[in-house]
mmCIF file of C-alpha atoms in Angstrom:
data_model
loop_
_atom_site.group_PDB
_atom_site.id
_atom_site.type_symbol
_atom_site.label_atom_id
_atom_site.label_comp_id
_atom_site.label_asym_id
_atom_site.label_seq_id
_atom_site.Cartn_x
_atom_site.Cartn_y
_atom_site.Cartn_z
ATOM 1 C CA UNK F 1 13.990 18.979 -8.070
ATOM 2 C CA UNK F 2 15.269 16.696 -5.674
ATOM 3 C CA UNK F 3 11.762 16.197 -3.170
ATOM 4 C CA UNK F 4 9.087 17.172 -6.140
ATOM 5 C CA UNK F 5 8.293 13.991 -8.115
ATOM 6 C CA UNK F 6 9.316 11.663 -4.336
ATOM 7 C CA UNK F 7 7.511 14.185 -2.540
ATOM 8 C CA UNK F 8 4.521 13.851 -5.086
ATOM 9 C CA UNK F 9 4.420 9.435 -5.130
ATOM 10 C CA UNK F 10 4.443 9.865 -1.364
ATOM 11 C CA UNK F 11 1.482 12.300 -1.008
ATOM 12 C CA UNK F 12 -0.039 10.287 -4.062
ATOM 13 C CA UNK F 13 0.023 6.948 -1.747
ATOM 14 C CA UNK F 14 -0.691 8.544 1.281
ATOM 15 C CA UNK F 15 -4.371 8.525 0.280
ATOM 16 C CA UNK F 16 -4.772 4.950 -0.284
ATOM 17 C CA UNK F 17 -6.448 3.538 2.700
ATOM 18 C CA UNK F 18 -4.615 1.897 5.846
ATOM 19 C CA UNK F 19 -1.120 3.844 4.497
ATOM 20 C CA UNK F 20 0.162 6.577 6.767
ATOM 21 C CA UNK F 21 3.217 8.588 5.401
ATOM 22 C CA UNK F 22 5.970 5.880 6.824
ATOM 23 C CA UNK F 23 4.803 3.255 4.670
ATOM 24 C CA UNK F 24 4.067 6.013 1.539
ATOM 25 C CA UNK F 25 7.914 6.061 1.994
ATOM 26 C CA UNK F 26 8.785 2.659 1.680
ATOM 27 C CA UNK F 27 7.013 2.024 -1.232
ATOM 28 C CA UNK F 28 7.765 5.558 -2.537
ATOM 29 C CA UNK F 29 11.474 4.434 -2.688
ATOM 30 C CA UNK F 30 10.947 0.791 -3.367
ATOM 31 C CA UNK F 31 9.105 1.825 -6.291
ATOM 32 C CA UNK F 32 12.559 3.775 -7.335
ATOM 33 C CA UNK F 33 14.038 0.590 -6.732
ATOM 34 C CA UNK F 34 11.855 -1.672 -8.763
ATOM 35 C CA UNK F 35 13.224 -1.991 -12.229
ATOM 36 C CA UNK F 36 11.400 0.538 -14.678
ATOM 37 C CA UNK F 37 8.255 -1.442 -16.314
ATOM 38 C CA UNK F 38 7.360 -3.205 -13.495
ATOM 39 C CA UNK F 39 6.634 -0.353 -11.634
ATOM 40 C CA UNK F 40 5.248 1.398 -14.672
ATOM 41 C CA UNK F 41 2.667 -1.247 -14.867
ATOM 42 C CA UNK F 42 1.130 -1.104 -11.422
ATOM 43 C CA UNK F 43 0.790 2.314 -12.402
ATOM 44 C CA UNK F 44 -0.834 2.047 -15.748
ATOM 45 C CA UNK F 45 -3.017 -0.657 -13.518
ATOM 46 C CA UNK F 46 -4.554 1.957 -11.542
ATOM 47 C CA UNK F 47 -5.409 3.750 -14.424
ATOM 48 C CA UNK F 48 -6.789 0.761 -17.058
ATOM 49 C CA UNK F 49 -9.123 0.653 -14.214
ATOM 50 C CA UNK F 50 -10.429 4.311 -13.944
ATOM 51 C CA UNK F 51 -10.971 4.138 -17.394
ATOM 52 C CA UNK F 52 -12.557 1.158 -17.867
ATOM 53 C CA UNK F 53 -14.079 0.229 -15.744
ATOM 54 C CA UNK F 54 -18.485 -0.012 -15.643
ATOM 55 C CA UNK F 55 -20.981 -2.308 -14.104
ATOM 56 C CA UNK F 56 -21.940 -4.945 -15.797
ATOM 57 C CA UNK F 57 -25.378 -4.618 -16.890
ATOM 58 C CA UNK F 58 -26.428 -7.230 -16.175
ATOM 59 C CA UNK F 59 -25.138 -8.640 -12.388
ATOM 60 C CA UNK F 60 -23.454 -5.021 -11.769
ATOM 61 C CA UNK F 61 -20.209 -7.005 -11.042
ATOM 62 C CA UNK F 62 -17.235 -4.580 -12.484
ATOM 63 C CA UNK F 63 -16.302 -4.909 -15.084
ATOM 64 C CA UNK F 64 -15.117 -3.635 -18.824
ATOM 65 C CA UNK F 65 -17.300 -4.289 -21.337
ATOM 66 C CA UNK F 66 -21.386 -5.234 -21.128
ATOM 67 C CA UNK F 67 -21.064 -8.302 -19.596
ATOM 68 C CA UNK F 68 -18.838 -9.687 -16.880
ATOM 69 C CA UNK F 69 -16.734 -12.219 -17.536
ATOM 70 C CA UNK F 70 -19.215 -14.206 -15.704
ATOM 71 C CA UNK F 71 -22.323 -13.978 -17.093
ATOM 72 C CA UNK F 72 -20.415 -13.566 -20.292
ATOM 73 C CA UNK F 73 -19.278 -17.723 -19.354
ATOM 74 C CA UNK F 74 -22.079 -19.748 -21.207
ATOM 75 C CA UNK F 75 -20.326 -22.665 -18.422
ATOM 76 C CA UNK F 76 -22.417 -20.996 -16.007
ATOM 77 C CA UNK F 77 -25.829 -22.231 -14.325
ATOM 78 C CA UNK F 78 -28.099 -19.745 -15.413
ATOM 79 C CA UNK F 79 -30.687 -21.384 -12.842
ATOM 80 C CA UNK F 80 -28.665 -19.696 -9.892
ATOM 81 C CA UNK F 81 -27.794 -16.663 -8.732
ATOM 82 C CA UNK F 82 -25.456 -15.272 -5.909
ATOM 83 C CA UNK F 83 -26.835 -12.372 -3.805
ATOM 84 C CA UNK F 84 -24.068 -10.290 -2.820
ATOM 85 C CA UNK F 85 -23.652 -6.235 -1.568
ATOM 86 C CA UNK F 86 -20.263 -5.701 -3.506
ATOM 87 C CA UNK F 87 -18.010 -6.699 -6.023
ATOM 88 C CA UNK F 88 -15.920 -7.156 -4.491
ATOM 89 C CA UNK F 89 -17.273 -9.958 -2.022
ATOM 90 C CA UNK F 90 -17.854 -11.775 -5.631
ATOM 91 C CA UNK F 91 -13.419 -13.334 -5.844
ATOM 92 C CA UNK F 92 -14.711 -14.170 -2.247
ATOM 93 C CA UNK F 93 -17.395 -16.572 -3.133
ATOM 94 C CA UNK F 94 -15.156 -17.756 -6.765
ATOM 95 C CA UNK F 95 -12.259 -18.420 -4.431
ATOM 96 C CA UNK F 96 -14.235 -21.259 -2.738
ATOM 97 C CA UNK F 97 -14.884 -23.327 -6.195
ATOM 98 C CA UNK F 98 -18.069 -24.359 -4.538
ATOM 99 C CA UNK F 99 -20.197 -22.433 -6.390
ATOM 100 C CA UNK F 100 -21.119 -21.848 -10.385
ATOM 101 C CA UNK F 101 -24.261 -20.244 -10.875
ATOM 102 C CA UNK F 102 -24.640 -16.259 -11.824
ATOM 103 C CA UNK F 103 -24.336 -12.885 -9.010
ATOM 104 C CA UNK F 104 -25.999 -9.736 -8.270
ATOM 105 C CA UNK F 105 -24.437 -7.433 -7.437
ATOM 106 C CA UNK F 106 -27.292 -4.646 -5.025
ATOM 107 C CA UNK F 107 -24.261 -2.194 -4.638
ATOM 108 C CA UNK F 108 -25.608 -1.966 -1.207
ATOM 109 C CA UNK F 109 -27.589 -3.052 2.013
ATOM 110 C CA UNK F 110 -30.741 -1.367 3.466
ATOM 111 C CA UNK F 111 -30.076 -0.147 6.377
ATOM 112 C CA UNK F 112 -32.416 -0.052 9.407
ATOM 113 C CA UNK F 113 -30.944 3.832 9.453
ATOM 114 C CA UNK F 114 -32.012 4.679 7.086
ATOM 115 C CA UNK F 115 -35.893 3.976 7.796
ATOM 116 C CA UNK F 116 -35.597 1.122 5.764
ATOM 117 C CA UNK F 117 -34.967 2.526 2.059
ATOM 118 C CA UNK F 118 -34.735 0.165 -0.660
ATOM 119 C CA UNK F 119 -33.586 3.026 -3.281
ATOM 120 C CA UNK F 120 -29.828 2.371 -3.318
ATOM 121 C CA UNK F 121 -30.222 -1.706 -3.666
ATOM 122 C CA UNK F 122 -29.849 -3.518 -7.500
ATOM 123 C CA UNK F 123 -33.487 -4.576 -5.988
ATOM 124 C CA UNK F 124 -35.841 -4.704 -9.617
ATOM 125 C CA UNK F 125 -33.410 -5.528 -11.154
ATOM 126 C CA UNK F 126 -33.035 -8.794 -9.580
ATOM 127 C CA UNK F 127 -36.568 -9.095 -9.394
ATOM 128 C CA UNK F 128 -36.750 -8.723 -13.147
ATOM 129 C CA UNK F 129 -33.529 -11.196 -13.820
ATOM 130 C CA UNK F 130 -36.097 -14.253 -11.818
ATOM 131 C CA UNK F 131 -38.480 -13.879 -13.834
ATOM 132 C CA UNK F 132 -36.049 -15.338 -16.471
ATOM 133 C CA UNK F 133 -35.995 -19.115 -15.236
ATOM 134 C CA UNK F 134 -34.255 -19.163 -12.678
ATOM 135 C CA UNK F 135 -34.613 -21.931 -10.141
ATOM 136 C CA UNK F 136 -32.951 -20.919 -6.565
ATOM 137 C CA UNK F 137 -31.719 -17.405 -4.947
ATOM 138 C CA UNK F 138 -28.594 -17.784 -2.632
ATOM 139 C CA UNK F 139 -28.895 -14.589 -0.314
ATOM 140 C CA UNK F 140 -25.052 -14.114 0.956
ATOM 141 C CA UNK F 141 -24.907 -10.654 2.104
ATOM 142 C CA UNK F 142 -23.307 -10.013 5.461
ATOM 143 C CA UNK F 143 -24.227 -12.112 8.013
ATOM 144 C CA UNK F 144 -25.155 -8.225 10.006
ATOM 145 C CA UNK F 145 -28.278 -5.937 11.079
ATOM 146 C CA UNK F 146 -27.560 -4.652 7.646
ATOM 147 C CA UNK F 147 -27.324 -7.948 5.465
ATOM 148 C CA UNK F 148 -29.514 -9.439 7.384
ATOM 149 C CA UNK F 149 -32.202 -7.474 7.088
ATOM 150 C CA UNK F 150 -31.691 -7.432 3.007
ATOM 151 C CA UNK F 151 -31.522 -10.767 3.346
ATOM 152 C CA UNK F 152 -35.708 -10.767 5.067
ATOM 153 C CA UNK F 153 -36.043 -7.434 2.714
ATOM 154 C CA UNK F 154 -34.964 -9.880 -0.932
ATOM 155 C CA UNK F 155 -37.245 -13.208 1.070
ATOM 156 C CA UNK F 156 -40.116 -11.760 1.180
ATOM 157 C CA UNK F 157 -39.854 -9.554 -2.447
ATOM 158 C CA UNK F 158 -38.982 -12.737 -4.441
ATOM 159 C CA UNK F 159 -42.385 -14.632 -2.470
ATOM 160 C CA UNK F 160 -44.932 -14.720 -4.781
ATOM 161 C CA UNK F 161 -42.615 -15.088 -8.049
ATOM 162 C CA UNK F 162 -42.416 -19.268 -6.525
ATOM 163 C CA UNK F 163 -38.605 -19.472 -6.631
ATOM 164 C CA UNK F 164 -36.550 -21.211 -4.155
ATOM 165 C CA UNK F 165 -34.718 -18.526 -1.688
ATOM 166 C CA UNK F 166 -31.755 -19.772 0.984
ATOM 167 C CA UNK F 167 -29.062 -17.690 2.567
ATOM 168 C CA UNK F 168 -25.561 -18.955 3.753
ATOM 169 C CA UNK F 169 -24.825 -20.413 6.599
ATOM 170 C CA UNK F 170 -24.649 -18.953 9.913
ATOM 171 C CA UNK F 171 -22.279 -21.255 12.097
ATOM 172 C CA UNK F 172 -18.674 -21.423 13.323
ATOM 173 C CA UNK F 173 -16.093 -19.891 11.748
ATOM 174 C CA UNK F 174 -13.563 -23.627 10.838
ATOM 175 C CA UNK F 175 -10.172 -23.568 12.723
ATOM 176 C CA UNK F 176 -11.830 -21.979 15.497
ATOM 177 C CA UNK F 177 -12.225 -22.237 18.700
ATOM 178 C CA UNK F 178 -15.727 -22.902 20.861
ATOM 179 C CA UNK F 179 -14.802 -21.664 24.154
ATOM 180 C CA UNK F 180 -14.321 -17.917 22.153
ATOM 181 C CA UNK F 181 -17.145 -18.364 20.134
ATOM 182 C CA UNK F 182 -19.335 -15.479 21.225
ATOM 183 C CA UNK F 183 -23.084 -16.120 21.598
ATOM 184 C CA UNK F 184 -25.269 -15.177 19.157
ATOM 185 C CA UNK F 185 -22.533 -16.676 16.309
ATOM 186 C CA UNK F 186 -22.777 -20.310 19.583
ATOM 187 C CA UNK F 187 -26.766 -20.510 18.808
ATOM 188 C CA UNK F 188 -26.841 -19.679 15.303
ATOM 189 C CA UNK F 189 -25.205 -23.128 15.000
ATOM 190 C CA UNK F 190 -26.823 -24.880 17.665
ATOM 191 C CA UNK F 191 -29.521 -23.591 15.230
ATOM 192 C CA UNK F 192 -28.468 -25.099 12.554
ATOM 193 C CA UNK F 193 -27.426 -28.247 13.047
ATOM 194 C CA UNK F 194 -26.887 -31.007 10.618
ATOM 195 C CA UNK F 195 -26.697 -34.799 11.060
ATOM 196 C CA UNK F 196 -23.637 -36.574 9.797
ATOM 197 C CA UNK Z 1 -13.855 -9.528 -18.274
ATOM 198 C CA UNK Z 2 -14.622 -8.248 -14.747
ATOM 199 C CA UNK Z 3 -11.758 -10.229 -13.285
ATOM 200 C CA UNK Z 4 -9.338 -9.185 -15.832
ATOM 201 C CA UNK Z 5 -8.376 -5.084 -14.983
ATOM 202 C CA UNK Z 6 -9.343 -6.054 -11.480
ATOM 203 C CA UNK Z 7 -7.720 -9.063 -10.481
ATOM 204 C CA UNK Z 8 -4.995 -7.602 -12.570
ATOM 205 C CA UNK Z 9 -5.157 -4.605 -11.059
ATOM 206 C CA UNK Z 10 -5.380 -6.665 -7.896
ATOM 207 C CA UNK Z 11 -1.866 -8.976 -9.314
ATOM 208 C CA UNK Z 12 0.077 -5.073 -9.886
ATOM 209 C CA UNK Z 13 -0.566 -4.143 -6.350
ATOM 210 C CA UNK Z 14 0.741 -7.716 -4.354
ATOM 211 C CA UNK Z 15 4.631 -6.716 -6.104
ATOM 212 C CA UNK Z 16 4.773 -4.158 -3.447
ATOM 213 C CA UNK Z 17 6.498 -5.144 -0.260
ATOM 214 C CA UNK Z 18 4.189 -5.714 2.400
ATOM 215 C CA UNK Z 19 1.002 -5.203 0.078
ATOM 216 C CA UNK Z 20 -0.489 -9.364 0.706
ATOM 217 C CA UNK Z 21 -3.426 -10.642 -1.844
ATOM 218 C CA UNK Z 22 -6.097 -9.029 0.872
ATOM 219 C CA UNK Z 23 -4.752 -5.398 1.270
ATOM 220 C CA UNK Z 24 -4.359 -5.885 -2.331
ATOM 221 C CA UNK Z 25 -7.872 -6.507 -2.652
ATOM 222 C CA UNK Z 26 -8.404 -3.430 -0.585
ATOM 223 C CA UNK Z 27 -7.294 -1.287 -1.564
ATOM 224 C CA UNK Z 28 -7.915 -1.972 -5.714
ATOM 225 C CA UNK Z 29 -11.001 -2.075 -4.828
ATOM 226 C CA UNK Z 30 -11.306 1.582 -2.735
ATOM 227 C CA UNK Z 31 -9.595 3.106 -6.155
ATOM 228 C CA UNK Z 32 -12.399 2.377 -7.168
ATOM 229 C CA UNK Z 33 -14.612 3.651 -5.663
ATOM 230 C CA UNK Z 34 -12.569 6.589 -5.850
ATOM 231 C CA UNK Z 35 -13.383 10.055 -7.955
ATOM 232 C CA UNK Z 36 -11.556 9.567 -11.424
ATOM 233 C CA UNK Z 37 -8.290 11.613 -11.717
ATOM 234 C CA UNK Z 38 -7.792 10.830 -8.329
ATOM 235 C CA UNK Z 39 -7.295 7.362 -8.567
ATOM 236 C CA UNK Z 40 -5.122 8.601 -12.108
ATOM 237 C CA UNK Z 41 -2.688 10.967 -10.232
ATOM 238 C CA UNK Z 42 -1.365 7.888 -8.132
ATOM 239 C CA UNK Z 43 -1.633 5.709 -11.040
ATOM 240 C CA UNK Z 44 0.502 9.066 -12.898
ATOM 241 C CA UNK Z 45 3.135 9.688 -10.159
ATOM 242 C CA UNK Z 46 4.455 6.357 -9.804
ATOM 243 C CA UNK Z 47 5.083 6.739 -14.104
ATOM 244 C CA UNK Z 48 6.511 9.445 -13.393
ATOM 245 C CA UNK Z 49 9.328 8.546 -10.919
ATOM 246 C CA UNK Z 50 10.141 6.131 -13.203
ATOM 247 C CA UNK Z 51 10.145 8.486 -15.958
ATOM 248 C CA UNK Z 52 12.365 10.907 -14.698
ATOM 249 C CA UNK Z 53 13.795 9.659 -11.100
ATOM 250 C CA UNK Z 54 18.189 10.472 -12.208
ATOM 251 C CA UNK Z 55 20.929 10.645 -8.998
ATOM 252 C CA UNK Z 56 22.081 14.668 -8.497
ATOM 253 C CA UNK Z 57 25.515 14.893 -9.872
ATOM 254 C CA UNK Z 58 26.223 15.789 -7.343
ATOM 255 C CA UNK Z 59 24.888 14.840 -3.830
ATOM 256 C CA UNK Z 60 23.751 11.300 -5.573
ATOM 257 C CA UNK Z 61 19.789 12.670 -3.897
ATOM 258 C CA UNK Z 62 17.018 11.174 -6.342
ATOM 259 C CA UNK Z 63 16.060 14.185 -8.769
ATOM 260 C CA UNK Z 64 14.555 14.721 -11.750
ATOM 261 C CA UNK Z 65 16.642 17.491 -12.920
ATOM 262 C CA UNK Z 66 20.752 18.206 -13.021
ATOM 263 C CA UNK Z 67 20.570 19.502 -9.611
ATOM 264 C CA UNK Z 68 19.571 17.945 -6.642
ATOM 265 C CA UNK Z 69 15.951 20.659 -4.454
ATOM 266 C CA UNK Z 70 18.853 21.620 -1.670
ATOM 267 C CA UNK Z 71 21.873 21.168 -3.697
ATOM 268 C CA UNK Z 72 20.399 24.205 -5.863
ATOM 269 C CA UNK Z 73 18.734 25.815 -3.102
ATOM 270 C CA UNK Z 74 20.911 28.672 -3.080
ATOM 271 C CA UNK Z 75 20.137 29.179 0.967
ATOM 272 C CA UNK Z 76 21.581 26.256 2.053
ATOM 273 C CA UNK Z 77 24.887 26.637 4.278
ATOM 274 C CA UNK Z 78 27.974 24.582 1.455
ATOM 275 C CA UNK Z 79 30.145 24.431 3.721
ATOM 276 C CA UNK Z 80 29.064 21.852 5.543
ATOM 277 C CA UNK Z 81 27.654 18.915 3.667
ATOM 278 C CA UNK Z 82 26.131 16.055 5.552
ATOM 279 C CA UNK Z 83 26.870 12.127 4.867
ATOM 280 C CA UNK Z 84 23.600 9.964 4.342
ATOM 281 C CA UNK Z 85 24.234 5.830 2.705
ATOM 282 C CA UNK Z 86 20.879 6.246 0.549
ATOM 283 C CA UNK Z 87 18.725 9.479 -0.822
ATOM 284 C CA UNK Z 88 15.239 8.074 1.723
ATOM 285 C CA UNK Z 89 17.906 9.266 4.484
ATOM 286 C CA UNK Z 90 17.390 13.278 3.776
ATOM 287 C CA UNK Z 91 13.625 13.557 4.290
ATOM 288 C CA UNK Z 92 14.631 11.604 7.837
ATOM 289 C CA UNK Z 93 16.649 14.787 8.357
ATOM 290 C CA UNK Z 94 15.278 17.523 6.609
ATOM 291 C CA UNK Z 95 12.091 17.134 8.951
ATOM 292 C CA UNK Z 96 14.788 18.161 11.776
ATOM 293 C CA UNK Z 97 14.403 21.381 10.124
ATOM 294 C CA UNK Z 98 17.808 21.139 12.585
ATOM 295 C CA UNK Z 99 20.737 20.657 9.796
ATOM 296 C CA UNK Z 100 20.269 23.883 6.847
ATOM 297 C CA UNK Z 101 23.561 22.191 4.772
ATOM 298 C CA UNK Z 102 24.236 20.365 1.717
ATOM 299 C CA UNK Z 103 24.001 16.132 1.461
ATOM 300 C CA UNK Z 104 26.092 13.692 -0.133
ATOM 301 C CA UNK Z 105 24.322 10.045 -0.537
ATOM 302 C CA UNK Z 106 26.939 7.202 -0.094
ATOM 303 C CA UNK Z 107 24.209 4.952 -2.360
ATOM 304 C CA UNK Z 108 25.128 2.900 0.245
ATOM 305 C CA UNK Z 109 27.286 1.302 2.662
ATOM 306 C CA UNK Z 110 31.202 -0.858 3.948
ATOM 307 C CA UNK Z 111 30.192 -4.100 4.800
ATOM 308 C CA UNK Z 112 33.234 -6.025 6.117
ATOM 309 C CA UNK Z 113 31.845 -8.915 5.031
ATOM 310 C CA UNK Z 114 33.394 -7.727 1.568
ATOM 311 C CA UNK Z 115 36.372 -7.272 3.005
ATOM 312 C CA UNK Z 116 35.616 -3.610 3.114
ATOM 313 C CA UNK Z 117 35.395 -3.532 -0.644
ATOM 314 C CA UNK Z 118 34.864 1.002 -1.229
ATOM 315 C CA UNK Z 119 33.502 0.567 -5.136
ATOM 316 C CA UNK Z 120 29.852 1.084 -4.335
ATOM 317 C CA UNK Z 121 29.742 3.691 -2.109
ATOM 318 C CA UNK Z 122 30.635 7.838 -3.349
ATOM 319 C CA UNK Z 123 33.918 8.170 -1.683
ATOM 320 C CA UNK Z 124 35.895 9.916 -4.869
ATOM 321 C CA UNK Z 125 33.007 12.466 -5.185
ATOM 322 C CA UNK Z 126 32.447 13.684 -1.936
ATOM 323 C CA UNK Z 127 36.401 14.015 -1.523
ATOM 324 C CA UNK Z 128 35.855 15.453 -4.407
ATOM 325 C CA UNK Z 129 33.587 17.846 -3.157
ATOM 326 C CA UNK Z 130 35.095 18.546 -0.218
ATOM 327 C CA UNK Z 131 37.935 20.063 -1.692
ATOM 328 C CA UNK Z 132 35.609 22.579 -2.315
ATOM 329 C CA UNK Z 133 36.150 24.601 0.874
ATOM 330 C CA UNK Z 134 33.658 22.398 3.212
ATOM 331 C CA UNK Z 135 34.235 23.305 6.400
ATOM 332 C CA UNK Z 136 32.433 19.714 8.399
ATOM 333 C CA UNK Z 137 31.648 16.561 7.191
ATOM 334 C CA UNK Z 138 28.662 15.845 9.789
ATOM 335 C CA UNK Z 139 28.609 11.223 8.844
ATOM 336 C CA UNK Z 140 25.419 9.564 9.565
ATOM 337 C CA UNK Z 141 25.159 6.997 8.484
ATOM 338 C CA UNK Z 142 23.867 4.363 10.411
ATOM 339 C CA UNK Z 143 24.658 3.292 14.049
ATOM 340 C CA UNK Z 144 25.458 -0.570 13.341
ATOM 341 C CA UNK Z 145 28.094 -2.625 12.045
ATOM 342 C CA UNK Z 146 28.184 -1.176 7.867
ATOM 343 C CA UNK Z 147 27.099 2.593 9.294
ATOM 344 C CA UNK Z 148 29.947 2.541 12.208
ATOM 345 C CA UNK Z 149 32.472 0.732 9.032
ATOM 346 C CA UNK Z 150 31.971 3.392 6.670
ATOM 347 C CA UNK Z 151 32.326 6.544 9.375
ATOM 348 C CA UNK Z 152 35.462 4.935 10.288
ATOM 349 C CA UNK Z 153 36.882 5.064 7.084
ATOM 350 C CA UNK Z 154 35.356 7.790 5.573
ATOM 351 C CA UNK Z 155 37.408 9.923 8.488
ATOM 352 C CA UNK Z 156 40.322 7.578 8.098
ATOM 353 C CA UNK Z 157 39.595 9.357 3.858
ATOM 354 C CA UNK Z 158 39.941 13.179 5.518
ATOM 355 C CA UNK Z 159 42.217 13.248 8.015
ATOM 356 C CA UNK Z 160 44.716 14.958 5.691
ATOM 357 C CA UNK Z 161 42.130 17.114 4.125
ATOM 358 C CA UNK Z 162 41.605 19.038 6.004
ATOM 359 C CA UNK Z 163 38.306 19.395 7.582
ATOM 360 C CA UNK Z 164 36.612 18.507 10.051
ATOM 361 C CA UNK Z 165 34.108 15.365 10.722
ATOM 362 C CA UNK Z 166 31.567 15.066 13.146
ATOM 363 C CA UNK Z 167 29.097 11.789 13.889
ATOM 364 C CA UNK Z 168 25.897 11.946 14.953
ATOM 365 C CA UNK Z 169 25.704 11.597 18.401
ATOM 366 C CA UNK Z 170 24.667 7.348 19.845
ATOM 367 C CA UNK Z 171 22.347 7.778 23.115
ATOM 368 C CA UNK Z 172 18.849 7.274 24.211
ATOM 369 C CA UNK Z 173 16.236 7.785 21.961
ATOM 370 C CA UNK Z 174 13.594 10.897 23.175
ATOM 371 C CA UNK Z 175 11.116 9.235 24.456
ATOM 372 C CA UNK Z 176 12.416 5.851 25.825
ATOM 373 C CA UNK Z 177 12.584 4.135 28.947
ATOM 374 C CA UNK Z 178 16.300 3.545 30.484
ATOM 375 C CA UNK Z 179 15.293 0.702 32.784
ATOM 376 C CA UNK Z 180 14.861 -1.039 28.604
ATOM 377 C CA UNK Z 181 17.624 0.447 27.011
ATOM 378 C CA UNK Z 182 20.534 -1.913 25.474
ATOM 379 C CA UNK Z 183 23.937 -1.973 27.640
ATOM 380 C CA UNK Z 184 25.497 -0.819 24.488
ATOM 381 C CA UNK Z 185 22.867 2.160 23.659
ATOM 382 C CA UNK Z 186 23.405 3.341 27.281
ATOM 383 C CA UNK Z 187 26.960 2.896 27.584
ATOM 384 C CA UNK Z 188 27.442 5.225 25.080
ATOM 385 C CA UNK Z 189 24.368 7.925 26.123
ATOM 386 C CA UNK Z 190 27.640 7.431 29.182
ATOM 387 C CA UNK Z 191 30.235 7.915 26.885
ATOM 388 C CA UNK Z 192 28.717 10.825 25.112
ATOM 389 C CA UNK Z 193 26.548 12.544 27.797
ATOM 390 C CA UNK Z 194 26.936 17.143 28.455
ATOM 391 C CA UNK Z 195 27.730 19.094 30.945
ATOM 392 C CA UNK Z 196 24.137 21.384 30.999
#
């Protein structure tokens, strides 16, 4: 059955986002041409991630053990917690090399469309963690309506705790052009100006 | 180890063509969010294709048994063989629904850069098949230098066999604009004109 296994692989690959039939076909024939072990380890990585992935019991990052690599790392600064919406945000921040504290993943955000419902975000757990000697909570939710609402909600929530709550800066992206900046960003960049 | 399984999956996915780090990351987190069985079947399809894929003993299409689905299908017209360069070309032709014969995959082409070396193409096997009562060989190699050289070579090779040898038509692609056609294609389209 020629089309059996190849057609099956092509169809499986089209389940992935942004992978249409043509791309899936190209990928399938590329996989066919790869050394068997190299190709099979891609397949195994997909299966492994689904078999072993769970949330870190402390920060809700994705991990394959009780605590994620960051929470389990004794060299990290336990006094600083950076709050993000999704586990995928962590690696982006990690790559900057600037932050050496811990994270807290909300696994969502607060939406005005849900009437500001907070049931789906891990806020209770954040509040508990903050009680354990945390000095600063850095809110790195997205700079959009939901992220902003979430950031404001967290600031209110932590007000009585005495912990310092900060928000990542708004401004012009590096390498961009003022000429093409949108007004909202430019206004935020002006408001957030710093002495040099 | 948070970054263990996810980082591993991201790295594995970047082995695929056209998948950079950002896309791999997006795919990895999408895979994480998929139902486990759906995601795992993608992984299994990759592994299966590498474990089971082999060439059809008759036409060199990819299959997981002795004969491919097309060669094993008794309803196909055994008097017509369409010659293609790669197994991936077959599904493109199949999708037209126009051809109901068998295929022969060369698994390559003849390149003028190799001095017209024919060792790497399955020609001997084609010649053998043609001896078994085939009426027409349709050459569907690519319309480029290598594909043309290969087509001409096959035509010479089959001259004494008495079989009818045809070449797929050159011309303007449907939906295109004469204004933007290249001269070579347009010349071929004029030469290949048909009465209507």
